[in-house]
Short mmCIF file of C-alpha atoms in Angstrom, two decimals:
data_model
loop_
_atom_site.label_atom_id
_atom_site.label_comp_id
_atom_site.label_asym_id
_atom_site.label_seq_id
_atom_site.Cartn_x
_atom_site.Cartn_y
_atom_site.Cartn_z
CA MET A 21 -53.85 11.40 -160.47
CA GLN A 22 -53.94 8.44 -162.99
CA GLY A 23 -57.64 9.07 -163.21
CA SER A 24 -58.00 12.75 -162.99
CA VAL A 25 -55.10 13.96 -164.85
CA PHE A 26 -54.51 11.07 -167.56
CA GLY A 27 -57.94 9.58 -167.86
CA SER A 28 -57.26 5.88 -166.73
CA PRO A 29 -60.83 4.25 -165.86
CA HIS A 30 -61.13 2.88 -162.44
CA SER A 31 -60.28 -0.62 -163.54
CA VAL A 32 -56.90 0.42 -164.53
CA TRP A 33 -55.80 2.90 -161.79
CA SER A 34 -57.08 1.03 -158.98
CA SER A 35 -55.56 -2.18 -160.19
CA ASN A 36 -52.86 -3.85 -158.07
CA LYS A 37 -51.10 -4.16 -161.24
CA MET A 38 -50.21 -0.54 -161.05
CA GLU A 39 -47.95 -0.92 -157.84
CA LYS A 40 -47.24 -4.43 -158.35
CA ASP A 41 -45.94 -4.26 -162.29
CA VAL A 42 -46.28 -0.80 -163.80
CA PHE A 43 -44.43 1.24 -161.36
CA PRO A 44 -41.70 -1.15 -160.85
CA ALA A 45 -41.29 -1.50 -164.63
CA HIS A 46 -41.03 2.24 -164.82
CA ALA A 47 -38.41 2.54 -162.20
CA SER A 48 -36.28 -0.48 -163.38
CA ALA A 49 -36.31 0.96 -166.80
CA LEU A 50 -34.73 4.19 -165.90
CA GLN A 51 -31.70 2.93 -163.68
CA LYS A 52 -28.59 4.52 -164.95
CA SER A 53 -27.45 1.23 -166.29
CA LYS A 54 -30.35 1.03 -168.96
CA LEU A 55 -29.93 4.43 -170.31
CA ASP A 56 -27.44 4.14 -173.07
CA LEU A 57 -29.78 3.76 -175.75
CA PRO A 58 -32.33 6.41 -174.83
CA LEU A 59 -29.43 8.89 -174.12
CA ALA A 60 -28.13 8.01 -177.63
CA ASP A 61 -31.43 8.42 -179.37
CA PHE A 62 -31.58 11.90 -177.78
CA ILE A 63 -28.35 12.98 -178.65
CA LYS A 64 -28.73 11.68 -182.34
CA SER A 65 -32.21 13.73 -182.52
CA THR A 66 -30.57 16.91 -181.30
CA ALA A 67 -27.37 16.40 -183.54
CA ALA A 68 -29.62 16.56 -186.37
CA ALA A 69 -31.57 19.90 -185.27
CA ILE A 70 -27.94 21.30 -184.53
CA ALA A 71 -26.76 20.49 -188.34
CA LEU A 72 -29.92 21.83 -189.74
CA LEU A 73 -29.53 25.11 -187.68
CA GLY A 74 -25.89 25.21 -189.03
CA THR A 75 -27.24 24.83 -192.55
CA ARG A 76 -29.60 27.60 -192.13
CA ILE A 77 -26.75 29.93 -190.48
CA ASP A 78 -24.57 29.13 -193.66
CA GLU A 79 -27.26 30.15 -196.08
CA ALA A 80 -27.98 33.47 -194.13
CA GLY A 81 -24.32 34.17 -194.95
CA GLY A 82 -22.83 33.02 -191.41
CA ASP A 83 -24.87 35.03 -188.99
CA LEU A 84 -28.64 34.31 -188.17
CA GLU A 85 -31.19 35.98 -185.95
CA MET A 86 -33.76 33.61 -184.51
CA ASP A 87 -35.94 33.03 -181.48
CA LEU A 88 -34.14 30.90 -179.04
CA VAL A 89 -37.21 29.78 -177.30
CA ASP A 90 -38.80 27.98 -180.18
CA TRP A 91 -35.69 26.45 -181.35
CA VAL A 92 -34.53 25.22 -178.03
CA SER A 93 -38.32 24.07 -177.27
CA THR A 94 -38.64 22.08 -180.57
CA ALA A 95 -35.11 20.34 -180.55
CA VAL A 96 -35.32 19.29 -176.89
CA PHE A 97 -38.90 18.32 -177.18
CA SER A 98 -38.15 16.05 -180.37
CA GLY A 99 -35.11 14.67 -178.73
CA ALA A 100 -36.78 13.80 -175.49
CA MET A 101 -39.73 12.08 -177.48
CA ASP A 102 -37.06 10.03 -179.52
CA ALA A 103 -35.27 8.92 -176.39
CA MET A 104 -38.42 7.80 -174.80
CA PHE A 105 -40.37 6.35 -177.79
CA GLY A 106 -37.70 5.70 -180.33
CA GLY A 107 -36.83 7.72 -183.49
CA GLU A 108 -39.94 6.71 -185.48
CA PHE A 109 -42.83 7.82 -183.18
CA LEU A 110 -42.79 11.37 -184.49
CA GLY A 111 -40.72 10.31 -187.52
CA ILE A 112 -43.46 8.24 -189.33
CA SER A 113 -45.90 11.20 -189.12
CA ASP A 114 -45.93 13.99 -191.74
CA GLU A 115 -45.31 17.59 -190.56
CA SER A 116 -48.60 18.61 -189.89
CA THR A 117 -49.26 15.39 -187.86
CA THR A 118 -46.19 16.21 -185.66
CA ALA A 119 -47.32 19.64 -185.49
CA ALA A 120 -50.78 18.70 -184.31
CA PHE A 121 -49.17 16.28 -181.44
CA ARG A 122 -47.09 19.08 -180.04
CA SER A 123 -50.13 21.30 -180.13
CA ASN A 124 -52.33 18.62 -178.36
CA PHE A 125 -49.50 18.27 -175.89
CA VAL A 126 -49.21 22.11 -175.22
CA LYS A 127 -53.05 22.26 -174.57
CA PHE A 128 -53.07 19.12 -172.26
CA ASP A 129 -49.89 20.49 -170.50
CA GLN A 130 -51.87 23.92 -169.85
CA ALA A 131 -54.64 22.04 -168.41
CA PHE A 132 -52.37 19.77 -166.24
CA PRO A 133 -52.32 22.07 -162.77
CA LEU A 134 -56.08 22.23 -162.48
CA LEU A 135 -56.62 18.66 -163.32
CA ALA A 136 -53.85 17.52 -161.13
CA SER A 137 -55.43 19.76 -158.21
CA ASP A 138 -58.52 17.24 -158.39
CA MET A 139 -60.53 20.16 -157.06
CA ILE A 140 -63.03 20.56 -159.79
CA PRO A 141 -65.82 18.03 -160.10
CA SER A 142 -65.61 15.97 -163.19
CA VAL A 143 -69.20 17.01 -164.27
CA LEU A 144 -68.05 20.63 -164.59
CA LEU A 145 -64.84 20.08 -166.49
CA ARG A 146 -66.64 20.55 -169.96
CA PHE A 147 -67.92 23.80 -168.92
CA ILE A 148 -64.30 25.29 -168.47
CA PRO A 149 -62.61 25.77 -172.20
CA PRO A 150 -59.09 25.22 -171.13
CA LEU A 151 -60.03 22.39 -169.35
CA SER A 152 -62.11 20.84 -171.86
CA ALA A 153 -59.69 21.49 -174.63
CA GLY A 154 -56.89 19.97 -172.47
CA ILE A 155 -59.00 16.69 -172.06
CA LYS A 156 -59.73 16.62 -176.01
CA ALA A 157 -56.11 16.94 -176.66
CA ARG A 158 -55.37 14.25 -174.05
CA ASN A 159 -57.57 11.87 -175.59
CA ASP A 160 -56.16 12.71 -179.03
CA LEU A 161 -52.61 11.90 -177.81
CA ALA A 162 -53.87 8.56 -176.25
CA LEU A 163 -55.39 7.82 -179.75
CA GLN A 164 -51.91 8.35 -181.51
CA PHE A 165 -50.15 6.33 -178.83
CA GLU A 166 -52.59 3.56 -179.16
CA GLN A 167 -52.07 3.54 -182.87
CA TRP A 168 -48.48 3.32 -182.72
CA VAL A 169 -48.63 0.29 -180.24
CA ILE A 170 -50.97 -1.42 -182.85
CA ARG A 171 -48.27 -0.99 -185.33
CA GLY A 172 -45.77 -2.72 -182.92
CA MET A 173 -44.11 0.28 -181.51
CA PRO A 174 -41.70 0.88 -184.35
CA GLY A 175 -38.43 2.32 -183.76
CA LEU A 176 -38.36 1.25 -180.08
CA GLU A 177 -36.09 -1.52 -179.34
CA GLU A 178 -36.35 -1.31 -175.57
CA GLY A 179 -36.74 1.06 -172.51
CA VAL A 180 -39.25 1.96 -170.18
CA ILE A 181 -42.19 2.68 -172.50
CA LYS A 182 -41.74 -0.77 -174.23
CA GLU A 183 -41.71 -2.45 -170.77
CA MET A 184 -44.77 -0.42 -169.49
CA VAL A 185 -46.76 -1.43 -172.57
CA ASN A 186 -46.11 -5.00 -172.34
CA VAL A 187 -47.28 -4.75 -168.75
CA GLY A 188 -50.55 -3.27 -169.74
CA LEU A 189 -51.04 -5.79 -172.64
CA LYS A 190 -50.23 -8.64 -170.31
CA SER A 191 -52.77 -7.43 -167.56
CA GLY A 192 -55.55 -7.57 -170.43
CA TRP A 193 -56.13 -3.80 -170.77
CA SER A 194 -57.63 -3.05 -174.12
CA THR A 195 -55.66 -1.50 -177.14
CA ARG A 196 -58.75 -0.28 -178.64
CA VAL A 197 -60.02 3.14 -177.79
CA HIS A 198 -63.50 2.54 -179.56
CA ILE A 199 -63.84 -0.69 -177.37
CA LEU A 200 -63.15 0.86 -174.04
CA PRO A 201 -62.62 4.66 -174.29
CA ASN A 202 -59.25 5.44 -172.53
CA ALA A 203 -58.48 2.36 -171.07
CA SER A 204 -55.59 1.08 -173.46
CA ALA A 205 -52.39 0.05 -172.42
CA THR A 206 -51.05 3.37 -173.81
CA VAL A 207 -53.06 5.67 -171.70
CA HIS A 208 -50.85 5.49 -168.52
CA LEU A 209 -47.75 6.19 -170.86
CA GLN A 210 -48.86 9.87 -170.79
CA VAL A 211 -47.38 9.79 -167.43
CA SER A 212 -43.95 9.87 -168.99
CA LEU A 213 -44.87 12.89 -171.11
CA PRO A 214 -45.30 15.74 -168.68
CA ASN A 215 -41.91 15.54 -166.77
CA GLN A 216 -39.86 14.80 -169.79
CA LYS A 217 -41.47 16.94 -172.49
CA ALA A 218 -42.93 20.01 -170.55
CA ASN A 219 -39.86 20.34 -168.04
CA ALA A 220 -36.87 19.41 -170.09
CA PRO A 221 -37.37 22.14 -172.93
CA HIS A 222 -37.69 24.95 -170.23
CA ALA A 223 -34.94 23.55 -168.01
CA ALA A 224 -32.80 23.68 -171.06
CA LEU A 225 -33.67 27.29 -172.03
CA TRP A 226 -32.94 28.37 -168.33
CA SER A 227 -29.60 26.89 -168.44
CA LEU A 228 -28.65 28.60 -171.75
CA LEU A 229 -29.78 31.87 -170.87
CA TYR A 230 -27.99 31.80 -167.40
CA ILE A 231 -24.81 30.57 -169.02
CA LEU A 232 -24.75 32.80 -172.02
CA GLN A 233 -25.32 35.78 -169.90
CA SER A 234 -22.76 34.91 -167.07
CA PRO A 235 -19.12 35.50 -166.65
CA ILE A 236 -18.79 31.94 -166.51
CA LEU A 237 -19.21 31.10 -170.07
CA PRO A 238 -15.67 31.10 -171.01
CA SER A 239 -14.68 28.38 -168.26
CA VAL A 240 -17.83 26.44 -169.67
CA LEU A 241 -16.50 26.64 -173.20
CA SER A 242 -13.05 25.68 -172.00
CA GLU A 243 -14.46 22.54 -170.28
CA ILE A 244 -16.70 21.27 -172.97
CA SER A 245 -13.61 21.69 -175.50
CA THR A 246 -12.24 18.60 -173.96
CA ILE A 247 -15.22 16.53 -174.86
CA LYS A 248 -15.80 15.00 -178.19
CA SER A 249 -19.55 14.97 -179.37
CA SER A 250 -19.08 11.56 -180.67
CA SER A 251 -18.08 10.33 -177.00
CA LEU A 252 -20.97 11.68 -175.20
CA SER A 253 -21.96 9.03 -172.95
CA LEU A 254 -23.54 9.00 -169.23
CA PRO A 255 -20.18 8.20 -167.44
CA VAL A 256 -18.47 11.03 -169.52
CA LEU A 257 -21.27 13.51 -168.78
CA SER A 258 -21.25 12.39 -164.91
CA THR A 259 -17.66 12.65 -164.27
CA SER A 260 -15.97 14.97 -166.79
CA LEU A 261 -18.00 18.10 -166.72
CA PRO A 262 -17.74 19.68 -162.95
CA ILE A 263 -18.51 23.20 -163.96
CA LEU A 264 -21.19 22.35 -166.37
CA SER A 265 -22.79 20.12 -163.80
CA SER A 266 -22.61 22.84 -161.22
CA CYS A 267 -24.26 25.31 -163.56
CA LEU A 268 -27.07 22.76 -164.09
CA HIS A 269 -27.67 22.27 -160.44
CA GLU A 270 -27.67 25.98 -160.05
CA THR A 271 -30.26 26.34 -162.67
CA ILE A 272 -32.48 23.59 -161.11
CA ARG A 273 -32.05 25.31 -157.65
CA LEU A 274 -33.60 28.68 -159.06
CA ALA A 275 -35.78 27.58 -162.12
CA THR A 276 -37.78 24.93 -160.34
CA SER A 277 -40.88 25.23 -158.06
CA SER A 278 -41.79 21.54 -157.08
CA PHE A 279 -44.30 20.50 -154.53
CA SER A 280 -43.59 17.09 -152.72
CA ILE A 281 -46.91 16.04 -151.44
CA ARG A 282 -47.54 13.37 -148.71
CA VAL A 283 -50.84 12.04 -147.33
CA VAL A 284 -50.91 11.74 -143.48
CA GLU A 285 -51.65 8.27 -142.30
CA GLU A 286 -51.84 8.78 -138.52
CA ASP A 287 -52.64 11.56 -136.41
CA PHE A 288 -49.32 13.08 -135.19
CA PHE A 289 -47.60 16.05 -133.28
CA LEU A 290 -45.42 18.34 -135.52
CA ALA A 291 -43.14 19.96 -133.07
CA SER A 292 -41.43 23.48 -133.86
CA ASN A 293 -37.67 23.67 -133.92
CA THR A 294 -36.98 24.89 -130.31
CA PRO A 295 -38.63 24.36 -126.99
CA SER A 296 -40.79 27.39 -125.69
CA SER A 297 -40.76 26.62 -121.91
CA LEU A 298 -40.33 23.98 -119.20
CA ASP A 299 -43.21 21.99 -117.94
CA GLU A 300 -43.60 23.34 -114.50
CA LYS A 301 -45.07 20.09 -113.00
CA SER A 302 -42.37 18.22 -113.92
CA ASP A 303 -39.43 17.41 -111.69
CA ALA A 304 -36.96 19.98 -112.03
CA LYS A 305 -34.20 17.35 -112.37
CA ALA A 306 -35.92 15.69 -115.15
CA ALA A 307 -37.58 19.00 -116.65
CA VAL A 308 -39.43 18.08 -119.98
CA PRO A 309 -39.27 20.78 -122.32
CA LYS A 310 -42.62 22.06 -123.90
CA ARG A 311 -42.81 22.43 -127.75
CA GLU A 312 -44.71 24.76 -129.87
CA GLY A 313 -46.33 22.91 -132.65
CA TRP A 314 -49.35 21.71 -134.52
CA VAL A 315 -51.46 18.52 -134.42
CA VAL A 316 -51.69 17.11 -138.03
CA PRO A 317 -54.72 14.80 -138.24
CA ALA A 318 -54.64 11.89 -140.47
CA GLY A 319 -55.98 12.35 -144.18
CA SER A 320 -54.11 15.53 -144.17
CA ARG A 321 -52.12 16.48 -146.97
CA ILE A 322 -48.42 17.88 -146.26
CA ILE A 323 -46.84 19.96 -148.89
CA CYS A 324 -42.99 20.58 -149.24
CA ALA A 325 -42.71 23.58 -151.37
CA THR A 326 -39.10 22.85 -152.46
CA ARG A 327 -38.51 26.62 -153.79
CA VAL A 328 -38.51 27.95 -150.22
CA PRO A 329 -35.31 26.18 -148.90
CA HIS A 330 -33.92 26.53 -152.60
CA LEU A 331 -33.99 30.49 -151.65
CA ASP A 332 -33.06 30.31 -147.94
CA THR A 333 -30.59 32.93 -147.39
CA ASN A 334 -29.48 31.28 -144.02
CA HIS A 335 -28.49 28.24 -146.04
CA TRP A 336 -27.40 29.43 -149.39
CA GLY A 337 -25.96 32.95 -148.31
CA LYS A 338 -27.13 36.66 -149.01
CA ASP A 339 -26.85 35.74 -152.81
CA ALA A 340 -29.40 33.07 -152.73
CA GLU A 341 -31.59 34.78 -155.32
CA GLU A 342 -28.51 35.12 -157.70
CA TRP A 343 -27.53 32.70 -160.24
CA ASP A 344 -23.83 31.50 -159.42
CA GLY A 345 -22.40 28.68 -161.93
CA THR A 346 -19.70 27.81 -159.46
CA ARG A 347 -21.91 27.50 -156.47
CA PHE A 348 -21.45 23.64 -156.49
CA VAL A 349 -17.60 23.59 -157.86
CA ASP A 350 -15.32 22.16 -155.28
CA ARG A 351 -12.79 24.50 -154.28
CA GLU A 352 -9.09 23.75 -153.04
CA GLY A 353 -8.97 23.22 -149.25
CA GLU A 354 -12.63 22.68 -149.04
CA GLY A 355 -12.70 19.04 -149.95
CA ASN A 356 -15.91 18.07 -151.63
CA GLU A 357 -18.45 20.01 -149.64
CA ARG A 358 -19.54 22.19 -152.32
CA SER A 359 -20.43 19.54 -154.86
CA LYS A 360 -22.14 17.67 -151.84
CA ARG A 361 -24.50 20.55 -151.60
CA ALA A 362 -25.97 19.48 -154.91
CA ARG A 363 -27.94 16.95 -153.01
CA GLU A 364 -29.75 19.42 -151.24
CA VAL A 365 -31.30 20.83 -154.43
CA ARG A 366 -34.63 19.02 -154.58
CA GLY A 367 -35.95 20.28 -157.94
CA PHE A 368 -36.59 16.71 -158.89
CA GLY A 369 -38.58 16.10 -155.45
CA GLY A 370 -37.36 13.76 -152.82
CA GLY A 371 -37.95 10.67 -150.87
CA ILE A 372 -39.96 7.68 -152.44
CA SER A 373 -41.67 9.69 -155.05
CA ILE A 374 -38.44 11.42 -156.40
CA CYS A 375 -38.42 11.78 -160.16
CA GLU A 376 -37.42 8.46 -161.42
CA GLY A 377 -36.24 9.93 -164.83
CA ARG A 378 -33.76 12.38 -163.18
CA HIS A 379 -30.73 10.62 -164.29
CA LEU A 380 -31.79 10.67 -167.94
CA ALA A 381 -33.05 14.23 -167.79
CA THR A 382 -29.82 15.37 -166.26
CA ALA A 383 -27.88 13.61 -168.76
CA GLU A 384 -30.13 15.03 -171.66
CA LEU A 385 -29.74 18.31 -170.64
CA GLN A 386 -25.87 18.00 -170.02
CA ALA A 387 -25.50 16.59 -173.60
CA PHE A 388 -27.56 19.17 -175.25
CA LEU A 389 -25.57 21.97 -173.67
CA VAL A 390 -22.26 20.42 -174.64
CA GLN A 391 -23.68 20.01 -178.40
CA VAL A 392 -25.14 23.82 -178.53
CA LEU A 393 -22.25 25.57 -176.83
CA SER A 394 -19.78 23.68 -178.89
CA ALA A 395 -21.42 24.28 -182.18
CA PHE A 396 -22.66 28.14 -182.03
CA ASP A 397 -21.91 31.40 -180.64
CA ILE A 398 -25.00 32.74 -179.35
CA THR A 399 -25.56 36.33 -178.24
CA ILE A 400 -28.75 37.81 -177.02
CA ALA A 401 -29.95 40.52 -179.41
CA SER A 402 -29.18 43.92 -177.94
CA GLU A 403 -33.14 45.04 -178.54
CA GLN A 404 -34.38 42.19 -176.29
CA GLN A 405 -32.97 44.04 -173.21
CA ASP A 406 -35.48 46.81 -173.82
CA LEU A 407 -38.61 44.58 -174.57
CA ALA A 408 -41.52 44.94 -172.05
CA SER A 409 -42.16 41.28 -172.47
CA ALA A 410 -38.81 40.56 -170.92
CA SER A 411 -38.13 39.77 -167.26
CA LYS A 412 -34.79 40.44 -165.39
CA ILE A 413 -32.59 37.54 -163.91
CA LYS A 414 -30.08 38.06 -161.44
CA ILE A 415 -26.78 36.59 -162.24
CA PHE A 416 -23.59 36.62 -160.00
CA GLY A 417 -20.62 38.64 -161.13
CA SER A 418 -22.85 40.33 -164.07
CA LYS A 419 -25.62 42.96 -164.71
CA ASP A 420 -29.04 41.34 -164.64
CA GLY A 421 -29.84 39.14 -167.64
CA VAL A 422 -32.83 38.69 -169.57
CA ALA A 423 -35.66 36.12 -169.75
CA PRO A 424 -39.06 35.72 -171.17
CA LYS A 425 -41.95 36.39 -168.83
CA LEU A 426 -43.09 33.38 -166.79
CA ALA A 427 -46.25 31.55 -167.39
CA GLU A 428 -48.83 32.07 -164.59
CA GLY A 429 -50.62 29.14 -162.48
CA ARG A 430 -47.87 26.58 -162.52
CA VAL A 431 -46.73 26.80 -158.88
CA GLY A 432 -45.21 23.52 -157.72
CA MET A 433 -45.54 21.89 -161.18
CA GLY A 434 -41.74 21.52 -161.84
CA VAL A 435 -39.51 23.60 -164.05
CA ARG A 436 -40.68 27.31 -164.12
CA GLN A 437 -42.18 27.82 -167.59
CA PHE A 438 -42.07 30.60 -169.87
CA SER A 439 -45.51 32.15 -171.24
CA VAL A 440 -46.86 30.59 -174.26
CA GLY A 441 -45.65 32.55 -177.33
CA SER A 442 -42.83 33.99 -175.31
CA SER A 443 -39.51 34.78 -177.26
CA VAL A 444 -35.91 35.65 -176.70
CA LYS A 445 -34.06 37.07 -180.06
CA VAL A 446 -30.55 35.88 -180.38
CA ARG A 447 -27.91 36.04 -183.15
CA VAL A 448 -26.20 32.83 -183.82
CA CYS A 449 -23.26 31.93 -185.87
CA ARG A 450 -20.99 28.78 -185.98
CA ARG A 451 -18.23 28.65 -183.14
CA GLN A 452 -14.80 27.98 -184.22
CA LEU A 453 -14.12 25.39 -181.81
CA GLU A 454 -12.94 21.76 -181.82
CA VAL A 455 -15.07 19.15 -180.27
#
């Protein structure tokens, strides 16, 4: 995927430096113990967006109607960029350059599923408009990264990006696009973009839409009222917000469609769950049950479609398709069995390829929800309920809520995205709540 999706040349993606140095650097820099600074940069960025929205509300007379999709997408995207690249990556550019960066990212992200499938011969990509546009956008993003690296990565003191860039530079990979196209140390940095920048804004939107339209909202507000915005940190977010954490796990359960893919190295027999019969040739005392199953040859790809078990009524109950914000909140007399079930949510994948940025992504989402719900009273505009462009979402203990239409063609790509140009009209005012 390094080559087909991100445009890295063979000399980069086939290098043993990837597994020996780049991937370990990525994993090491995203450990919980190293997330304080990126989380602080995220919170600083989103706090600025919230303050600006507060000013707009005041100027509008205390009540403002706006598009929640556009505002959340912009705020979370910018915050996630600051968390990974420091506060000056987008900040050093003027508004037109920043807008161009986001536009290029959207084009690249729209091409991502087909590029990731690796099913279209490279010689044909330029004849498919969405793919050719996505590849051009990807190359423009790489150039912007490259220029930033050449400047010395201003605004970035430490973190995963700095460590990955340094690995690339020490490996002798070019930092000049015109010398070796797309072979710079910054090309593989785009791996950090899709998960954080494509998934995070939509995860934040899903979470807000579910919480705002659920009877659980008062409980969430009561819980976050005990948290000071100035004290938001990884330990506080991970231990002091059981209801909000449950809401987030439930959102990830319902609003993700992730594939976990493995390549089979040796032929093996995949047995079904139950034996079908007894081997008649075997001695009765040592009867060996025959099993139904399948022979899976080496070289096959096995896909775990995590959304299937996420909606399994045998496991989650008859309300499996309903969003229940208390699903993972422990109840008296039950021990911690309900919170343990959060481990069975595989929105971040699983096994050796589980998303290494999951701790940062979760903390960012929790922090953003605390900031927004503490600052504003948000209600879905009544006319939104009747829009043909809206889809219904099932919420436990409430009538159906509304959400934008889903984008097509992104099965297995992470958080379920809303279609481009979709909107949710809301009314916003300042919340009278001390935080």
